[in-house]
N, CA, C and O of each residue as an XYZ file, in Angstrom:
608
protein
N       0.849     -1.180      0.000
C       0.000      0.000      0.000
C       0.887      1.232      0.000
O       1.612      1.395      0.982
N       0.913      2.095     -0.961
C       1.559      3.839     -0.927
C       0.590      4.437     -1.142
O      -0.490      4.219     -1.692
N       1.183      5.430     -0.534
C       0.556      6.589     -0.308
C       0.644      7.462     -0.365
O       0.075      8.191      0.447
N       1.636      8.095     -1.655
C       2.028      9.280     -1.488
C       1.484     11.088     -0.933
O       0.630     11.687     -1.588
N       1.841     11.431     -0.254
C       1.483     13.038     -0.050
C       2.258     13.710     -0.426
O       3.431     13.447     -0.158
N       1.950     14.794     -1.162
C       3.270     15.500     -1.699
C       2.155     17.294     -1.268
O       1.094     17.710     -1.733
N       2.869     17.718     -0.478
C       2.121     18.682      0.292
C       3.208     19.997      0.297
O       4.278     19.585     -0.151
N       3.296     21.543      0.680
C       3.691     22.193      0.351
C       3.621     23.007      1.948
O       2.408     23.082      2.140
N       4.162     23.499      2.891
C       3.735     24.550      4.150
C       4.063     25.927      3.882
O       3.794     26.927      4.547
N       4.917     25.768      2.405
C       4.833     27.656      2.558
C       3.884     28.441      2.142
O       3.202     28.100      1.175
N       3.630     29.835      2.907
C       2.368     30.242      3.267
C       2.558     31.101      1.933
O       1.566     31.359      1.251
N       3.857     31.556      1.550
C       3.923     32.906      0.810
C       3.546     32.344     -0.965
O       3.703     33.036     -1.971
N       3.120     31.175     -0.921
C       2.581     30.893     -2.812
C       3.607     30.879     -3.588
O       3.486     30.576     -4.775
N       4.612     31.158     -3.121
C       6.089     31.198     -4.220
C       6.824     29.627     -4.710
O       7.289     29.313     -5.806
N       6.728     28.917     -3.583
C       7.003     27.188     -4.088
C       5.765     26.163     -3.990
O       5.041     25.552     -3.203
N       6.002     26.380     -5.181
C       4.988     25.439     -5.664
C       5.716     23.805     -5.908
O       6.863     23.791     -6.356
N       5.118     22.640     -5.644
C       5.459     21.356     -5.661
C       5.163     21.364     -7.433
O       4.311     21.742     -8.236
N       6.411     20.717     -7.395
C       6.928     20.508     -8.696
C       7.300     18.470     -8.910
O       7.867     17.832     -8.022
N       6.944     17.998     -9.898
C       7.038     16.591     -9.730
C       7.761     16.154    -11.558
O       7.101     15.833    -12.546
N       9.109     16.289    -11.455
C       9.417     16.284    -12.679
C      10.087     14.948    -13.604
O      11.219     14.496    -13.432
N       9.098     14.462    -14.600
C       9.595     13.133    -15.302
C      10.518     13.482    -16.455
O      10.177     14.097    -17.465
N      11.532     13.092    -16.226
C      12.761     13.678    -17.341
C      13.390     12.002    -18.148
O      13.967     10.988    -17.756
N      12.802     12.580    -19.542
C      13.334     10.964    -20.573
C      14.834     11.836    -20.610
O      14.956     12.907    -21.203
N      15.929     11.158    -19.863
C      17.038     11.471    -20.713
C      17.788     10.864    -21.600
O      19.010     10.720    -21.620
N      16.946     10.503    -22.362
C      18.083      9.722    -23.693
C      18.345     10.961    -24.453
O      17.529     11.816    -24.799
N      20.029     10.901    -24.719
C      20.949     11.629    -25.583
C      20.694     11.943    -26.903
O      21.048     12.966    -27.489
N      19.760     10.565    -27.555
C      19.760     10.956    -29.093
C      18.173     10.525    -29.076
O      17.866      9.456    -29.605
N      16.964     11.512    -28.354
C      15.608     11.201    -28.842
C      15.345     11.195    -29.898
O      16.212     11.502    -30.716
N      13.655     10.741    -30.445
C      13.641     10.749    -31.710
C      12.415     11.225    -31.924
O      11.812     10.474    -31.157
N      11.604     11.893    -32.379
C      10.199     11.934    -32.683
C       9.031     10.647    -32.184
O       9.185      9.427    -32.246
N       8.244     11.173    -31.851
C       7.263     10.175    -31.265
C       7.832      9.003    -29.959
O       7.281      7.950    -29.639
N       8.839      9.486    -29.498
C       9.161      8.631    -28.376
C       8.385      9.398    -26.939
O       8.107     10.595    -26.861
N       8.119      8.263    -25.785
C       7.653      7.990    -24.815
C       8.689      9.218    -24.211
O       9.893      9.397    -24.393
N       7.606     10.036    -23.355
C       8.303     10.657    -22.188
C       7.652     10.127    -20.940
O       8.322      9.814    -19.956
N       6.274     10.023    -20.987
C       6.322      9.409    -19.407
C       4.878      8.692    -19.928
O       4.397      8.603    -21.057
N       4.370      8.190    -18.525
C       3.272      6.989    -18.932
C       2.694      6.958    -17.173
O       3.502      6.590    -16.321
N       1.604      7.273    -16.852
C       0.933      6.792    -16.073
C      -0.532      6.481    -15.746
O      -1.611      7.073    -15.759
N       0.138      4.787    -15.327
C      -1.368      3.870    -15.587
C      -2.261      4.072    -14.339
O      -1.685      4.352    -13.288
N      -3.727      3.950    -14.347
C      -4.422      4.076    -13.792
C      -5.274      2.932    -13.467
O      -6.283      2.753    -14.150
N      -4.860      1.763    -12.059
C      -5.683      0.292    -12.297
C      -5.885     -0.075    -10.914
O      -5.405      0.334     -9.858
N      -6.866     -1.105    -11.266
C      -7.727     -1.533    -10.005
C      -8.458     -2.846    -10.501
O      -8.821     -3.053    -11.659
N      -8.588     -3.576     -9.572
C      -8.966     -5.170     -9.569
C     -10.720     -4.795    -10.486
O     -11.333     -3.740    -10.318
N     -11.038     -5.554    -11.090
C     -12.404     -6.182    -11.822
C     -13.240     -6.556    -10.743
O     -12.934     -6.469     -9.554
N     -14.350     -6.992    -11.226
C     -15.065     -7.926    -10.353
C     -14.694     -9.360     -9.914
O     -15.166     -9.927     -8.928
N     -13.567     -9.999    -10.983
C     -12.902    -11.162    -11.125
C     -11.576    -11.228    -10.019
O     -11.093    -12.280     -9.599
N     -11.202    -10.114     -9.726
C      -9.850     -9.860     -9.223
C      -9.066     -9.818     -9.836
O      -7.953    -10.025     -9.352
N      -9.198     -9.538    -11.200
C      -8.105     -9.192    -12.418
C      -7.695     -7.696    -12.119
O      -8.545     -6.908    -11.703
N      -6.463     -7.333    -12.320
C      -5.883     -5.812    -12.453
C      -6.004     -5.290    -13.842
O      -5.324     -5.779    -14.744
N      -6.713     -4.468    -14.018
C      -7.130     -3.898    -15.055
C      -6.218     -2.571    -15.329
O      -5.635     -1.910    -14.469
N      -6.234     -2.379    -16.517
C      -5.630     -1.037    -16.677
C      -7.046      0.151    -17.178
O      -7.782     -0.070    -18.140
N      -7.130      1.115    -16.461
C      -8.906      1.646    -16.148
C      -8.109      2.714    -17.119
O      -8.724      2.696    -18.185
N      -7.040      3.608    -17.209
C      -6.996      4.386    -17.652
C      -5.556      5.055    -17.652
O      -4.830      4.742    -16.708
N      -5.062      5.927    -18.586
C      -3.453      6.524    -18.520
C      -3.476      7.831    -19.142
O      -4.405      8.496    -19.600
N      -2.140      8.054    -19.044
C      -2.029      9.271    -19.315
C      -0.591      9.230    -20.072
O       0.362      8.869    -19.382
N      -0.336      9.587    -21.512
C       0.954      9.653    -21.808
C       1.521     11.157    -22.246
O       0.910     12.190    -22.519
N       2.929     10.852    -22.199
C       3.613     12.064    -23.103
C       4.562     11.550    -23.746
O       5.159     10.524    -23.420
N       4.843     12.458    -25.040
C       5.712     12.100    -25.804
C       6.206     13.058    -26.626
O       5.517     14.075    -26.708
N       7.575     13.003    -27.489
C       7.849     13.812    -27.779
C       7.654     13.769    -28.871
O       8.108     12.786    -29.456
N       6.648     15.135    -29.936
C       6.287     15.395    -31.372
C       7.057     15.968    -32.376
O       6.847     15.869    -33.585
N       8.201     16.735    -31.683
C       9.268     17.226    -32.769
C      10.024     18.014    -31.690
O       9.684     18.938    -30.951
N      11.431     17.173    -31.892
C      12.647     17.399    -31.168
C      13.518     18.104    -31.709
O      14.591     17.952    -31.126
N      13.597     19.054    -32.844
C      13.937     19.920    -33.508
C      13.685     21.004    -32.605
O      12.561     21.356    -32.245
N      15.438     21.838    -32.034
C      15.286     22.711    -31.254
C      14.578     23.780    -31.716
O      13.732     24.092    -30.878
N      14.547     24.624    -32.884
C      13.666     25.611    -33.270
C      11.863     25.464    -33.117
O      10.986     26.303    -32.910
N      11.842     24.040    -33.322
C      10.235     23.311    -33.695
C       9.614     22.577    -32.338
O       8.413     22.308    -32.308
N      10.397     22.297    -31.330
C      10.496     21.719    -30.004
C       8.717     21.440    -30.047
O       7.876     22.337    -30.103
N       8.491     20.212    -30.012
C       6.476     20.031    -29.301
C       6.423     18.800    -28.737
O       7.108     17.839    -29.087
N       5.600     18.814    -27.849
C       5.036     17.580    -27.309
C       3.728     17.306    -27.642
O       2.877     17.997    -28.201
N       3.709     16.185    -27.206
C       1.986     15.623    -27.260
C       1.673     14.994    -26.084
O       2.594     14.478    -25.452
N       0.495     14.934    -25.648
C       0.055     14.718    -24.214
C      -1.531     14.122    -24.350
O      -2.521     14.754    -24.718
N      -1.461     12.958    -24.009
C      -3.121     11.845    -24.405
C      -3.290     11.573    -23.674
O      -2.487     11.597    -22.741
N      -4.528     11.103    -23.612
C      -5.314     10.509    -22.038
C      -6.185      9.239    -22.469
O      -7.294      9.347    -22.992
N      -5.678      8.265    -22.245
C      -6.539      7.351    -22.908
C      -7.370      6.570    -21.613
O      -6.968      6.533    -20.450
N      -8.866      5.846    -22.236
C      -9.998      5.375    -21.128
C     -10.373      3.871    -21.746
O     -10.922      3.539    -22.797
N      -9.931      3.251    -20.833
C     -10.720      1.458    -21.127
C     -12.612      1.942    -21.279
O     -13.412      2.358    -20.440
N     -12.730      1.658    -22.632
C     -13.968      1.562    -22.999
C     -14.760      0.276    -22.479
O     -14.015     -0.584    -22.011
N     -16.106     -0.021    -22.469
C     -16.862     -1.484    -22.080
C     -16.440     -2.682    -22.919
O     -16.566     -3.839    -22.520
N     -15.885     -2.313    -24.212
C     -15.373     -4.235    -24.887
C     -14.544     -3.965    -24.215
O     -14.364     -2.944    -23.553
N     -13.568     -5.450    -24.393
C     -13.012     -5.662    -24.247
C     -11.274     -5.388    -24.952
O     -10.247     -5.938    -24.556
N     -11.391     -4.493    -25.946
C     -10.484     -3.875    -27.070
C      -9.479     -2.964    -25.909
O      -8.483     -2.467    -26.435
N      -9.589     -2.787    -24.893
C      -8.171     -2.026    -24.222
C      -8.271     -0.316    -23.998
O      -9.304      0.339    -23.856
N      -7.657     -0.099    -24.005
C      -7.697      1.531    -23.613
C      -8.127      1.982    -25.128
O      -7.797      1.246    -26.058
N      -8.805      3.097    -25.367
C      -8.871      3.910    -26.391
C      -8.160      5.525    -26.243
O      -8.519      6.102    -25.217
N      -7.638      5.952    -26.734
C      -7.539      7.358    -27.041
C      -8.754      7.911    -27.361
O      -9.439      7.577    -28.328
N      -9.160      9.186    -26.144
C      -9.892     10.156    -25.930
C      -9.640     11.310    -26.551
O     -10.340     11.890    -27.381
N      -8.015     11.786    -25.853
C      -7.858     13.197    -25.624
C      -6.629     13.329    -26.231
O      -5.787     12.656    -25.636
N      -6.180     13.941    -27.197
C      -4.364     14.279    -27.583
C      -4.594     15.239    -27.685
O      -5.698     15.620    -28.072
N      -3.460     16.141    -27.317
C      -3.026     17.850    -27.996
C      -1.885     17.465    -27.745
O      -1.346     16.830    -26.838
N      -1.364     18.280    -29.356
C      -0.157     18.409    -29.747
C       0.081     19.677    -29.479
O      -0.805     20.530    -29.437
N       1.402     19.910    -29.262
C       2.228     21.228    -28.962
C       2.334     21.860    -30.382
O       3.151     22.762    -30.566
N       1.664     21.490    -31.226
C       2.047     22.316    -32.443
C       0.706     22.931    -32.780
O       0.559     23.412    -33.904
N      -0.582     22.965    -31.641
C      -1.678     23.693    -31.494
C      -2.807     22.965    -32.205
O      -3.712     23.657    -32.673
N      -2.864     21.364    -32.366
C      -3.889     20.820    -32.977
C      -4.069     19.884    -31.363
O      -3.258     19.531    -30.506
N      -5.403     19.753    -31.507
C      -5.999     18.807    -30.343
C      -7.105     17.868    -30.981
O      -7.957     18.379    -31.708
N      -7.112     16.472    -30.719
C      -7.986     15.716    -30.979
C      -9.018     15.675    -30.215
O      -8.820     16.743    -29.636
N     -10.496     15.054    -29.504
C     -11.185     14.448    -28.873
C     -11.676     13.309    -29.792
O     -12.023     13.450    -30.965
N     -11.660     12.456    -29.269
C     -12.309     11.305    -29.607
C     -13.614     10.222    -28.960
O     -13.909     10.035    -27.780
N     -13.998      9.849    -29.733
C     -15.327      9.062    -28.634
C     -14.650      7.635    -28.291
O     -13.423      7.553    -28.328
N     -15.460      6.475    -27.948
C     -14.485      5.512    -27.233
C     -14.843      4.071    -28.546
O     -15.791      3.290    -28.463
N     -13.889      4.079    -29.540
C     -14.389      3.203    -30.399
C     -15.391      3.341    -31.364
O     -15.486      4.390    -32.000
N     -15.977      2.614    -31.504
C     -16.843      3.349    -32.791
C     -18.372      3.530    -32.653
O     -19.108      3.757    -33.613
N     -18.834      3.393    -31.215
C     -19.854      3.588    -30.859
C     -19.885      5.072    -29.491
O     -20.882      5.410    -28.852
N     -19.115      5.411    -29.436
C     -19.159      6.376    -28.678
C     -19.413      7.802    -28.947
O     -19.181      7.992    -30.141
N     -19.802      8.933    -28.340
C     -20.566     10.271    -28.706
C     -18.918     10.993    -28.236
O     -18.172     10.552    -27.362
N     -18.681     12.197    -29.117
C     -17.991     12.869    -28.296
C     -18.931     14.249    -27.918
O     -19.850     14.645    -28.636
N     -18.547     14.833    -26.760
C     -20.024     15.846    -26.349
C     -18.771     16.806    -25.637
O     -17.839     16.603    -24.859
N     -19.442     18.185    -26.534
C     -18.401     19.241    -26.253
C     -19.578     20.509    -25.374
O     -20.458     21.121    -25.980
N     -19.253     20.675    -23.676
C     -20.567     20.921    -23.254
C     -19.080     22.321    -22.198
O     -17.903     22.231    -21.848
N     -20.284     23.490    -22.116
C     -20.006     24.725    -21.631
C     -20.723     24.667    -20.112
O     -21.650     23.967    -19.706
N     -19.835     25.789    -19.375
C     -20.382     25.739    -18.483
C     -21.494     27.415    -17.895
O     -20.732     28.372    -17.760
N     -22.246     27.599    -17.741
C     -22.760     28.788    -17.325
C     -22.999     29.636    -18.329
O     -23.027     30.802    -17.936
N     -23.293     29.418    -20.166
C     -23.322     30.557    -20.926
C     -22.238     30.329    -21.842
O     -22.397     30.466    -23.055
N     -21.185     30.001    -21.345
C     -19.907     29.778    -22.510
C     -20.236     29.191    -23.796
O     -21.400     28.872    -24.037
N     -19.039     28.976    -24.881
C     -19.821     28.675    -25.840
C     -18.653     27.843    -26.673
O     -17.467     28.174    -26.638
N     -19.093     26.868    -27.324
C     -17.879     25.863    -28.165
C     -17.997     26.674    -29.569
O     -18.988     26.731    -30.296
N     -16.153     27.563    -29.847
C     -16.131     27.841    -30.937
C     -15.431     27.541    -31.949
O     -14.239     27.272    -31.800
N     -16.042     27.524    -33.214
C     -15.201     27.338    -34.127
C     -14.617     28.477    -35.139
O     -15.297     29.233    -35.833
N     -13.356     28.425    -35.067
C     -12.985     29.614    -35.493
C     -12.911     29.753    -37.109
O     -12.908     28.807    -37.896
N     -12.853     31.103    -37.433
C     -12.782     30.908    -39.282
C     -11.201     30.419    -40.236
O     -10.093     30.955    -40.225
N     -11.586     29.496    -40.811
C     -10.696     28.812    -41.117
C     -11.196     27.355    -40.537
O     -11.030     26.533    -41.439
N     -11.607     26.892    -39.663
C     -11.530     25.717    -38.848
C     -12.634     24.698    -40.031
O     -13.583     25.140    -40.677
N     -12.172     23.419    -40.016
C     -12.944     22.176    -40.713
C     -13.492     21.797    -40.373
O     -12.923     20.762    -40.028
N     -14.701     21.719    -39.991
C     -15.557     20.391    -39.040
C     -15.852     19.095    -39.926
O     -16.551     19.186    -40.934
N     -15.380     18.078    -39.576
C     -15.517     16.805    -40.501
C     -16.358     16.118    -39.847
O     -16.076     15.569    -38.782
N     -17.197     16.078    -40.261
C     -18.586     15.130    -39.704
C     -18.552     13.853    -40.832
O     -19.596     13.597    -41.432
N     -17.293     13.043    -41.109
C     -17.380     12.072    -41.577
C     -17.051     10.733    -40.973
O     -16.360     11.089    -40.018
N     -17.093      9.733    -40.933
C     -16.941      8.616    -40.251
C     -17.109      6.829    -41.267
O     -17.925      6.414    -42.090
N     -16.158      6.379    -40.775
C     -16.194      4.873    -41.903
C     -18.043      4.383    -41.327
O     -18.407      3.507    -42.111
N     -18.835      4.587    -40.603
C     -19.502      3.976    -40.730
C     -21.064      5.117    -40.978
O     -22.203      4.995    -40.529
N     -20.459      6.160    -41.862
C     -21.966      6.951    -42.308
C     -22.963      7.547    -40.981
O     -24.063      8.094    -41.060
N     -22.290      7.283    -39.978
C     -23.160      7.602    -38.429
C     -23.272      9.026    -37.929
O     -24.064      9.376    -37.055
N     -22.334      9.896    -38.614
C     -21.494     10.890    -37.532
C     -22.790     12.049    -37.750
O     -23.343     12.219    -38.836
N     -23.082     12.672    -36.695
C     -24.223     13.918    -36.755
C     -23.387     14.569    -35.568
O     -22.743     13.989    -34.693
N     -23.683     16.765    -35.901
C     -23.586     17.579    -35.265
C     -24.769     17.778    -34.416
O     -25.767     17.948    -35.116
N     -25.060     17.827    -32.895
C     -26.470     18.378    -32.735
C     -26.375     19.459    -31.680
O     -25.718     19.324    -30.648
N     -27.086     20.567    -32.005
C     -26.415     22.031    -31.256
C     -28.026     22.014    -30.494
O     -29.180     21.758    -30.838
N     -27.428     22.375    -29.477
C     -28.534     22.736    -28.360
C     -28.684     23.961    -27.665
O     -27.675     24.647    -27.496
N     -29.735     24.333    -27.250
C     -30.064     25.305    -26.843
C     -29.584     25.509    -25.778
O     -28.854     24.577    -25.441
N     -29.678     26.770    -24.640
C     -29.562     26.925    -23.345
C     -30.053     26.183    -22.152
O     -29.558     26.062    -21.031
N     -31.563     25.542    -22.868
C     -31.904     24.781    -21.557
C     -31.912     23.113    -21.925
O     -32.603     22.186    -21.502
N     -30.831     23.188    -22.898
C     -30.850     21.781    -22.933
C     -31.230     20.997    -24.032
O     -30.744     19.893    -24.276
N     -32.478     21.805    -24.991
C     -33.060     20.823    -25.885
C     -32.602     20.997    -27.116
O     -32.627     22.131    -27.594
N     -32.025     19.751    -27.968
C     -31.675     20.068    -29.642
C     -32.630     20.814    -30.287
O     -33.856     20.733    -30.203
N     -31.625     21.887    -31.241
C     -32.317     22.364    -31.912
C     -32.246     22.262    -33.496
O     -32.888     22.818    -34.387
N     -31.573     21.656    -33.497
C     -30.484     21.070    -34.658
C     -29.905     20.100    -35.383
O     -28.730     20.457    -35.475
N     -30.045     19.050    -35.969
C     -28.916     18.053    -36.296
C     -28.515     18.592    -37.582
O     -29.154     19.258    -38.396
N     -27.323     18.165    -37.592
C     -26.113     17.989    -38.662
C     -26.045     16.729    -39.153
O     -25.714     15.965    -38.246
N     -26.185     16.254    -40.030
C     -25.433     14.674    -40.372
C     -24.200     14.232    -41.212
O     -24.280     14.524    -42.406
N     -23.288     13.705    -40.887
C     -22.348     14.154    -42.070
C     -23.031     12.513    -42.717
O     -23.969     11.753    -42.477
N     -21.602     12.643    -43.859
C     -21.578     11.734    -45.021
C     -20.114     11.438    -45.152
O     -19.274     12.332    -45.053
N     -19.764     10.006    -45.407
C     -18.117      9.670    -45.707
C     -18.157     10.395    -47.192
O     -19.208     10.748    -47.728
N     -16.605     10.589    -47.875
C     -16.849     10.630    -49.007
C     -15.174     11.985    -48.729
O     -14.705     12.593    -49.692
């Protein structure tokens, strides 16, 4: 059993707890592993499952171009393993994803805010299985809207 506490007593806000994972290999390469942490707990079976992680890695190690990428992946209900949810790349593109090919992704505000898309931006409402719909809702909740895309 651990337990880590990693706790801070200074009053004045100036040190902040810092927890730093450093890949030091000499000659990295694009798309290599910087850190990895799994998130697991026994089944109903008493199997150790892996419920969920978090990676980083490095997207371009070119000192002028320097980016990372940072994912969060979630064990969906099959049995298929973790899926990728969440990536953003340091080069200002971010994915969301749903969990496999039955999952919704739902982009939701809090108090008034609002999901934007800026000019220039693509919305691809396409999908290998012809399924994919936009549906914009109102303030109190109810669609007012569908979108449907089309592969192609």
């Amino acid at each position: 059993f651990i337990d880590p506490d990693f706790s801070s007593t200074n009053t004045r806000g100036t040190n902040d707890i810092h927890l730093d994972l450093i890949n030091n290999n000499l000659s990295p390469s694009n798309g290599e592993s910087i850190s990895k942490i799994h998130m697991k707990a026994q089944n109903s079976i008493n199997a150790v499952v892996d419920y969920a992680r978090i990676l980083t890695s490095i997207k371009d190690k070119a000192a002028l171009t320097t980016a990372g990428r940072f994912q969060i992946d979630v064990r969906g209900t099959s049995s298929n393993g973790l899926f990728s949810v969440l990536q953003a790349y340091g080069d200002g593109n971010t994915e969301v994803r749903s969990l496999g090919d039955t999952g919704n992704v739902v982009l939701r505000t809090v108090s008034g805010n609002s999901v934007s898309f800026f000019s220039g931006t693509n919305l691809d409402l396409s999908t290998a299985n012809n399924s994919t719909s936009l549906v914009i809702y109102n303030s109190a909740g109810t669609a007012v809207k569908t979108i449907y895309g089309t592969t192609g």
